[in-house]
mmCIF file of C-alpha atoms in Angstrom:
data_model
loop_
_atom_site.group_PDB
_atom_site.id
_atom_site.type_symbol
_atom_site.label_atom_id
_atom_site.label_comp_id
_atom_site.label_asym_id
_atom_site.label_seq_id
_atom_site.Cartn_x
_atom_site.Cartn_y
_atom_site.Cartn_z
ATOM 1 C CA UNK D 1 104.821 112.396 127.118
ATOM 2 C CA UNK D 2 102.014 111.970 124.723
ATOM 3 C CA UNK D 3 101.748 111.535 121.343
ATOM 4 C CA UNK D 4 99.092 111.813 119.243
ATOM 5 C CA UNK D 5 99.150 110.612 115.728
ATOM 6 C CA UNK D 6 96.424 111.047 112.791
ATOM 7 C CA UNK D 7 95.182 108.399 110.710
ATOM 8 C CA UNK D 8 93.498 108.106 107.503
ATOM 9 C CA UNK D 9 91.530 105.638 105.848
ATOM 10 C CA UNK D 10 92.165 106.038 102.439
ATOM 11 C CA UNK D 11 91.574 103.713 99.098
ATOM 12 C CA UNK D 12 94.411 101.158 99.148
ATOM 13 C CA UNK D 13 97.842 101.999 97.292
ATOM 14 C CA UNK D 14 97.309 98.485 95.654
ATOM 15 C CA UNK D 15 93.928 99.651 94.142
ATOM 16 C CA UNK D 16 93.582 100.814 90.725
ATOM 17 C CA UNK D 17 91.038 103.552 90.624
ATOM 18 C CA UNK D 18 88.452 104.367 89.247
ATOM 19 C CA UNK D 19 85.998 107.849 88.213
ATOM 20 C CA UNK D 20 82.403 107.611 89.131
ATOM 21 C CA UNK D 21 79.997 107.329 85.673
ATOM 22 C CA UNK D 22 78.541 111.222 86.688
ATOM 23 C CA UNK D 23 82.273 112.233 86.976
ATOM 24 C CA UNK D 24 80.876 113.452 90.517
ATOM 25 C CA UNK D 25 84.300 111.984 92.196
ATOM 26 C CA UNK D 26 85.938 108.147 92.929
ATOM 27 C CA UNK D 27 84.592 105.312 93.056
ATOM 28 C CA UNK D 28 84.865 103.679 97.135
ATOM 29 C CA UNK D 29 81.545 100.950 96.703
ATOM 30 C CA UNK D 30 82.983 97.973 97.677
ATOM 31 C CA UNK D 31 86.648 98.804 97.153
ATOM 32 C CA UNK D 32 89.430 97.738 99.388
ATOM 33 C CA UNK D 33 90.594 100.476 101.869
ATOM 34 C CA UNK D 34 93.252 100.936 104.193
ATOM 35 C CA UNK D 35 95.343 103.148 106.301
ATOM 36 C CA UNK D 36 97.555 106.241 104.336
ATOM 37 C CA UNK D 37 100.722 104.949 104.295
ATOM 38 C CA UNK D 38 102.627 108.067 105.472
ATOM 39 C CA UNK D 39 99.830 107.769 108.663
ATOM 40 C CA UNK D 40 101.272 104.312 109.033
ATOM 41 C CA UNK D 41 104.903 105.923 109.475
ATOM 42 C CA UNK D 42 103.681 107.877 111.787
ATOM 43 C CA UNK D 43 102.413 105.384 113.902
ATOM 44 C CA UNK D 44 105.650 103.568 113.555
ATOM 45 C CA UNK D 45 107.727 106.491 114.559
ATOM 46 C CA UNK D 46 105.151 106.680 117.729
ATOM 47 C CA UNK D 47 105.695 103.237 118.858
ATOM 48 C CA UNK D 48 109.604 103.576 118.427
ATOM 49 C CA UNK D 49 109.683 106.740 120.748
ATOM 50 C CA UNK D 50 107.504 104.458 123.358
ATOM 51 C CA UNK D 51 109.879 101.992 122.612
ATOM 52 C CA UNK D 52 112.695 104.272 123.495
ATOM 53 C CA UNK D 53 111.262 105.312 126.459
ATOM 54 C CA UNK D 54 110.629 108.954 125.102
ATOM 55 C CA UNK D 55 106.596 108.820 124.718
ATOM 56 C CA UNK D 56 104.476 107.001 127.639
ATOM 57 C CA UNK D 57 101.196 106.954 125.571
ATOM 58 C CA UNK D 58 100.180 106.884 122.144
ATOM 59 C CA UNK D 59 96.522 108.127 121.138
ATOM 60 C CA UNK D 60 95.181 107.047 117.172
ATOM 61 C CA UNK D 61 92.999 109.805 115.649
ATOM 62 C CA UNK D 62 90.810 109.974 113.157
ATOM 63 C CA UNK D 63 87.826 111.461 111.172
ATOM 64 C CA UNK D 64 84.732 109.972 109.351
ATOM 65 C CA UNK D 65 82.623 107.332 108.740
ATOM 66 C CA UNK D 66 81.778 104.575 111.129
ATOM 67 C CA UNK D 67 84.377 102.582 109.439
ATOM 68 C CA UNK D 68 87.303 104.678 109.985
ATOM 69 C CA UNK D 69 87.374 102.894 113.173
ATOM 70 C CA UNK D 70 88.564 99.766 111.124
ATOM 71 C CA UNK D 71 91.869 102.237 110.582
ATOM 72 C CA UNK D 72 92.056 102.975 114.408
ATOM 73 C CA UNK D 73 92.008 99.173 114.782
ATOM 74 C CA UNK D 74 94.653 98.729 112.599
ATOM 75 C CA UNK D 75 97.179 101.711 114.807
ATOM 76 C CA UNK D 76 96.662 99.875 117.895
ATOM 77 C CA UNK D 77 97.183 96.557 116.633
ATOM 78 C CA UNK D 78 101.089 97.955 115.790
ATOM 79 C CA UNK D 79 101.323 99.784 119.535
ATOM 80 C CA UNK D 80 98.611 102.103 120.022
ATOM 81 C CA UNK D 81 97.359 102.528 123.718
ATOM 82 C CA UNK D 82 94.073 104.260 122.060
ATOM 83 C CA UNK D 83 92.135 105.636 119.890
ATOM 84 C CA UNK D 84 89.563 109.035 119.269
ATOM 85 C CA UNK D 85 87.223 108.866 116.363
ATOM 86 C CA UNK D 86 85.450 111.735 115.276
ATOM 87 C CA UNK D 87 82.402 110.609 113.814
ATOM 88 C CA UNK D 88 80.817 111.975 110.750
ATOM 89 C CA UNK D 89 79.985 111.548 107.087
ATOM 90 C CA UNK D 90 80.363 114.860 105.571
ATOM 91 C CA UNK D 91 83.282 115.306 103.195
ATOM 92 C CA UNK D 92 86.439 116.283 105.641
ATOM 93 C CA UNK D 93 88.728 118.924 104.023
ATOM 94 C CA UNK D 94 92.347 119.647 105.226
ATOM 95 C CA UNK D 95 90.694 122.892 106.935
ATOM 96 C CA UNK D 96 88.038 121.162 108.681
ATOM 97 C CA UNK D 97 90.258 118.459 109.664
ATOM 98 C CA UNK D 98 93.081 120.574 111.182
ATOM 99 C CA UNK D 99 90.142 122.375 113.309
ATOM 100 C CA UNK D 100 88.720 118.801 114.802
ATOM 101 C CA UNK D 101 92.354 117.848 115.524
ATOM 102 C CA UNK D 102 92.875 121.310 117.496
ATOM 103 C CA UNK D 103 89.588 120.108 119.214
ATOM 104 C CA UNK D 104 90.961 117.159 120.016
ATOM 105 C CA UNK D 105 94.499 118.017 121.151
ATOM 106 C CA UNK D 106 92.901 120.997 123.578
ATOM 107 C CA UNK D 107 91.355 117.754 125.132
ATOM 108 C CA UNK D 108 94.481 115.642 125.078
ATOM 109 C CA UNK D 109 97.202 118.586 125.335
ATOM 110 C CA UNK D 110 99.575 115.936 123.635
ATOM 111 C CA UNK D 111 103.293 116.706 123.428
ATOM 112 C CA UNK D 112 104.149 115.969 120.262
ATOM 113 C CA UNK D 113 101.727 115.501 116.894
ATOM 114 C CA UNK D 114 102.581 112.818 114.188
ATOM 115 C CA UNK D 115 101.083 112.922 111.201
ATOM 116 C CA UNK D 116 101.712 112.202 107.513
ATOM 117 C CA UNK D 117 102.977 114.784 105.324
ATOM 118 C CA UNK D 118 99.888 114.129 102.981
ATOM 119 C CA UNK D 119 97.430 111.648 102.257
ATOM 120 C CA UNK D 120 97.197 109.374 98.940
ATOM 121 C CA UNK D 121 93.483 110.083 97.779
ATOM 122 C CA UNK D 122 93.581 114.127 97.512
ATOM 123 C CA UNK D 123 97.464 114.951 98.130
ATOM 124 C CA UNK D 124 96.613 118.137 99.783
ATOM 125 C CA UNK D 125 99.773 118.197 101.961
ATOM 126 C CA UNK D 126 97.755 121.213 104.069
ATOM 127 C CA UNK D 127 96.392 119.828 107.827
ATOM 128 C CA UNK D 128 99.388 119.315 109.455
ATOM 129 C CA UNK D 129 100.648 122.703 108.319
ATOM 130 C CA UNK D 130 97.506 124.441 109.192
ATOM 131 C CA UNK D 131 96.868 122.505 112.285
ATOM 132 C CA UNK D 132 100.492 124.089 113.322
ATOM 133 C CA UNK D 133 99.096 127.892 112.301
ATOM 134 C CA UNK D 134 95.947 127.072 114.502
ATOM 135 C CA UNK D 135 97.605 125.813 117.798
ATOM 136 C CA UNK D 136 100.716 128.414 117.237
ATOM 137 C CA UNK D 137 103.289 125.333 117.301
ATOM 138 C CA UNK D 138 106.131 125.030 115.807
ATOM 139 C CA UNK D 139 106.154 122.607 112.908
ATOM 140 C CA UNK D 140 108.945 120.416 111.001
ATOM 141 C CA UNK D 141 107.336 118.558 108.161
ATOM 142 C CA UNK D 142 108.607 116.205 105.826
ATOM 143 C CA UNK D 143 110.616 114.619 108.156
ATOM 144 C CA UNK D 144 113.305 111.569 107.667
ATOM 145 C CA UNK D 145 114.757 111.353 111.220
ATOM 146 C CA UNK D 146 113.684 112.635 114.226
ATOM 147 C CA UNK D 147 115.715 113.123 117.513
ATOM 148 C CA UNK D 148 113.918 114.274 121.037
ATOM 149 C CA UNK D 149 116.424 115.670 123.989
ATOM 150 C CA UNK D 150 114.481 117.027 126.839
ATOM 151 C CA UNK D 151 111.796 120.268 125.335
ATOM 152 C CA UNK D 152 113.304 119.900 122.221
ATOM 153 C CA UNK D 153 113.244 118.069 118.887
ATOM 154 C CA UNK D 154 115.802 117.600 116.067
ATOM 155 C CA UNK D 155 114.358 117.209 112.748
ATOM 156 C CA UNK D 156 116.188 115.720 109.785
ATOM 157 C CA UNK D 157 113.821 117.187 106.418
ATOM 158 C CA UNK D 158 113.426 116.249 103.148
ATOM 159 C CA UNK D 159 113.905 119.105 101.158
ATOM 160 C CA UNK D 160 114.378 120.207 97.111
ATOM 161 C CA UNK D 161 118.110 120.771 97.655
ATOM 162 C CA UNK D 162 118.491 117.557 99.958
ATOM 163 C CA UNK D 163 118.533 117.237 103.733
ATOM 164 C CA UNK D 164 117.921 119.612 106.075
ATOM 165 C CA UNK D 165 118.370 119.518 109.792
ATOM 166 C CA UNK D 166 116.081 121.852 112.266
ATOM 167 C CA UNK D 167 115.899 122.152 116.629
ATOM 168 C CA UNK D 168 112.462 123.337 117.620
ATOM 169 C CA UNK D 169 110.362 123.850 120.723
ATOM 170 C CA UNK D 170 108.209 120.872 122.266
ATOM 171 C CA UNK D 171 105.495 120.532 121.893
ATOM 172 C CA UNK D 172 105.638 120.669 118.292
ATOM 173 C CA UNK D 173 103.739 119.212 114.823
ATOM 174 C CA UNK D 174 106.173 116.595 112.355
ATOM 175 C CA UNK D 175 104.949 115.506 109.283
ATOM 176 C CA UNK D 176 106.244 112.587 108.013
ATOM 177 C CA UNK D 177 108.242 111.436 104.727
ATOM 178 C CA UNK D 178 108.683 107.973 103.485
ATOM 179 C CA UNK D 179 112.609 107.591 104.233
ATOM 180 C CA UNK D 180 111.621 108.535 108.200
ATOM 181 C CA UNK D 181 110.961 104.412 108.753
ATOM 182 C CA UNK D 182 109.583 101.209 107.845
ATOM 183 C CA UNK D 183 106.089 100.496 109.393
ATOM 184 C CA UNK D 184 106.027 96.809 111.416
ATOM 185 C CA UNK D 185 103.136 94.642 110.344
ATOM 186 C CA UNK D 186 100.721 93.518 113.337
ATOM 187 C CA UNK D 187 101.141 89.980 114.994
ATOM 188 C CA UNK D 188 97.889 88.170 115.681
ATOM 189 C CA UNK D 189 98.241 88.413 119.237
ATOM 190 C CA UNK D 190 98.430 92.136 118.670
ATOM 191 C CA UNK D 191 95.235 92.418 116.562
ATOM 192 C CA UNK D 192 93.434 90.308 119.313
ATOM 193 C CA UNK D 193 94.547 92.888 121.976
ATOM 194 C CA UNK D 194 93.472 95.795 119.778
ATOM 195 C CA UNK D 195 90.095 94.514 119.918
ATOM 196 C CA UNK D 196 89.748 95.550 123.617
ATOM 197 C CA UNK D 197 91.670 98.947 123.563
ATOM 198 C CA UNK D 198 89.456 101.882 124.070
ATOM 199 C CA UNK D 199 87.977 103.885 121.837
ATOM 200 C CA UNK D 200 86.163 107.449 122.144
ATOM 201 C CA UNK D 201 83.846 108.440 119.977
ATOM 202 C CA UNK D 202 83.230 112.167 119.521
ATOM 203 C CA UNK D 203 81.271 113.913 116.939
ATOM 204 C CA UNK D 204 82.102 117.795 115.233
ATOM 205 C CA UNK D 205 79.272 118.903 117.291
ATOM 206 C CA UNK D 206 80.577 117.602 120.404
ATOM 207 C CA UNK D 207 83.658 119.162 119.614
ATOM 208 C CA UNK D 208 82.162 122.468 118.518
ATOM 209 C CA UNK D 209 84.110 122.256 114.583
ATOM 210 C CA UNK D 210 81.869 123.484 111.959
ATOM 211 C CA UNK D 211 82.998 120.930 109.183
ATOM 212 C CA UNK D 212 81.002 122.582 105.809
ATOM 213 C CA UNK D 213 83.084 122.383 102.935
ATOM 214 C CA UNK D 214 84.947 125.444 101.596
ATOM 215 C CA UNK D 215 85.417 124.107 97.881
ATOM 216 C CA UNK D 216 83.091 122.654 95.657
ATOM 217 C CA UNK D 217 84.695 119.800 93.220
ATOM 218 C CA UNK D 218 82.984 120.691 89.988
ATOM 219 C CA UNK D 219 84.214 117.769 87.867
ATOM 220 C CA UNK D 220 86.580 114.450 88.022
ATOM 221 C CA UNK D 221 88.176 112.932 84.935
ATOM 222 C CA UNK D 222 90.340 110.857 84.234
ATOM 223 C CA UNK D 223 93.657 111.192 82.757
ATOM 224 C CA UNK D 224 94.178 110.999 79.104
ATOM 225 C CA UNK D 225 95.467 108.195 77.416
ATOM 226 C CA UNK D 226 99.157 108.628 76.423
ATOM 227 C CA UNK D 227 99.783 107.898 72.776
ATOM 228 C CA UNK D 228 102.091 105.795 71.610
ATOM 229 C CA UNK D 229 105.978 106.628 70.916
ATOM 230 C CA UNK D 230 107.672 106.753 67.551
ATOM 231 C CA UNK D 231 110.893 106.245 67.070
ATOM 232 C CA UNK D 232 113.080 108.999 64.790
ATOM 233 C CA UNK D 233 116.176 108.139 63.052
ATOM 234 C CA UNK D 234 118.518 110.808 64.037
ATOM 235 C CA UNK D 235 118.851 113.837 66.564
ATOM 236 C CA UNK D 236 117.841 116.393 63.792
ATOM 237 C CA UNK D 237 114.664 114.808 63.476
ATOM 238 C CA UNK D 238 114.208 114.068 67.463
ATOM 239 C CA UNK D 239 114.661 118.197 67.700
ATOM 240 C CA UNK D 240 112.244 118.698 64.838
ATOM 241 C CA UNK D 241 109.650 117.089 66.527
ATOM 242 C CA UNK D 242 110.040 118.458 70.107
ATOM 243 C CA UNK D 243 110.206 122.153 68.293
ATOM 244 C CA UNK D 244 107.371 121.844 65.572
ATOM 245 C CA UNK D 245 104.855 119.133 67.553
ATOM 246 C CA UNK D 246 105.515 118.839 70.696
ATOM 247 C CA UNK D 247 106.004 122.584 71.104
ATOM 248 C CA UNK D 248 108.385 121.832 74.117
ATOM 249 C CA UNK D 249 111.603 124.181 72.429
#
C-alpha cells in the first residue's frame, strides 16, 4: 500500500511572531521555519505502518515556494521513500490545496492519506476535510490511534465528549491529533540519504488546479494587551466586578 502524507512548511512553533508594519499579514523575512507539527505526526504514523509492514511506500507532499522542498527534505530524512512538490508562490488556501492534492493522488492513487488535522500559521482545520468531499472518501480526522486490518481502518478520535472509535472503508483520509504519536528526530545518516531521494516537481498548471484565492485578508492585528489583575478582598466584591465591569453575569 501507499501512503501519501502532506506537509507544511510553516513559521516555527518556537518563533514569536510578528504583524507586518502595513498590517498586510506576518512577518516570514528571515524567520526560522519548519515543518507543521501535526504534518510531522503524520509522517511518523507513515513510517510506523512501513515499519509494521502495513504501507510499502511513503510519498511527502507539498505546496509552495521553492523552499518548501527544505520541508520534503526534512519527511524523508525520518522514512520517506519520496517526495512531490507542487511549485508555486501564490498564497495556497485550504480549497486550493485540497484540489492540488486530488491532482496529485489521481496520479499516485495512494491508499491511505495522512495529514494533519490543521496547520499552526492559519488553523483552518478545512483541506483534509474537503480533500475527503472532493475524492468521495471516507474520512476520520482528529485521530489518536489508528488500526489497519485488510480494506479497513479503525480510528480512535479525539472528540468534545472524549474518545471515539470509528471502522471505515480503505482507501480513506485521517487527520491527525497530537496524542496519535511522538515524531522521531532524523539521524545524520538519514539526512545524508535524504539528499538523494527523488523528488518531482509539478506546478498547478501541470496539474490543471486553478489556485486564485477565494478570500481576501483585509487586515492583521495584533492582539491586545491584557491589563493587569487586581486583587478584591472578598467574593461580594469579586461578583461586583464580573456583573458591573466585566459584564460577564
Amino acid at each position: 500500500m501507499k501512503v501519501l502524507v502532506a506537509v507544511k512548511r510553516v513559521i516555527d512553533y518556537n518563533v514569536k511572531v510578528r504583524v507586518k508594519a502595513d498590517n498586510t499579514g506576518v512577518e516570514t523575512a528571515n524567520v526560522k521555519m519548519s515543518m507543521n507539527p501535526f504534518d510531522e505526526i503524520a509522517v511518523e504514523e507513515a513510517i510506523r505502518l512501513k515499519e509494521a509492514g502495513t504501507a510499502e511506500e511513503i510519498v511527502a507532499v507539498s505546496m509552495g515556494p521553492q523552499q518548501c522542498q527544505e520541508t520534503i527534505r526534512t519527511a524523508l530524512a525520518m522514512g520517506a521513500d519520496r517526495g512531490v512538490l507542487v511549485k508555486t508562490d501564490d498564497e495556497l488556501q485550504p480549497l486550493a490545496v485540497a484540489k492540488l492534492m486530488k491532482a496529485v493522488v489521481d496520479e499516485e492513487q495512494p491508499g491511505l492519506i495522512i495529514l494533519g488535522k490543521q496547520a499552526i500559521d492559519d488553523d483552518s482545520n478545512q483541506t483534509g476535510q474537503m480533500l475527503a468531499a472532493l475524492l468521495g472518501w471516507p474520512q476520520a480526522t482528529f485521530a489518536s490511534k489508528i488500526e489497519l486490518a485488510g480494506d479497513k481502518a479503525k480510528v480512535t478520535r479525539e472528540v468534545d465528549g472524549g474518545l471515539e472509535t470509528i471502522e471505515i472503508n480503505m482507501p480513506c483520509i485521517v487527520t491527525t491529533d497530537l496524542r496519535l504519536n511522538e515524531p522521531r528526530y532524523a539521524s545524520l545518516p538519514n539526512i545524508m540519504k535524504a539528499k538523494k531521494k527523488p523528488i518531482d516537481e509539478k506546478s498547478p498548471e501541470d496539474l490543471g488546479v486553478d489556485t486564485t484565492p477565494r478570500l481576501t485578508t483585509l487586515k492583521v492585528e495584533e492582539p491586545p494587551k491584557r491589563e493587569a489583575g487586581v486583587i478584591v478582598e472578598d467574593v461580594a466584591q469579586l461578583v461586583d466586578k464580573l456583573r458591573n465591569e466585566a459584564g460577564v453575569i
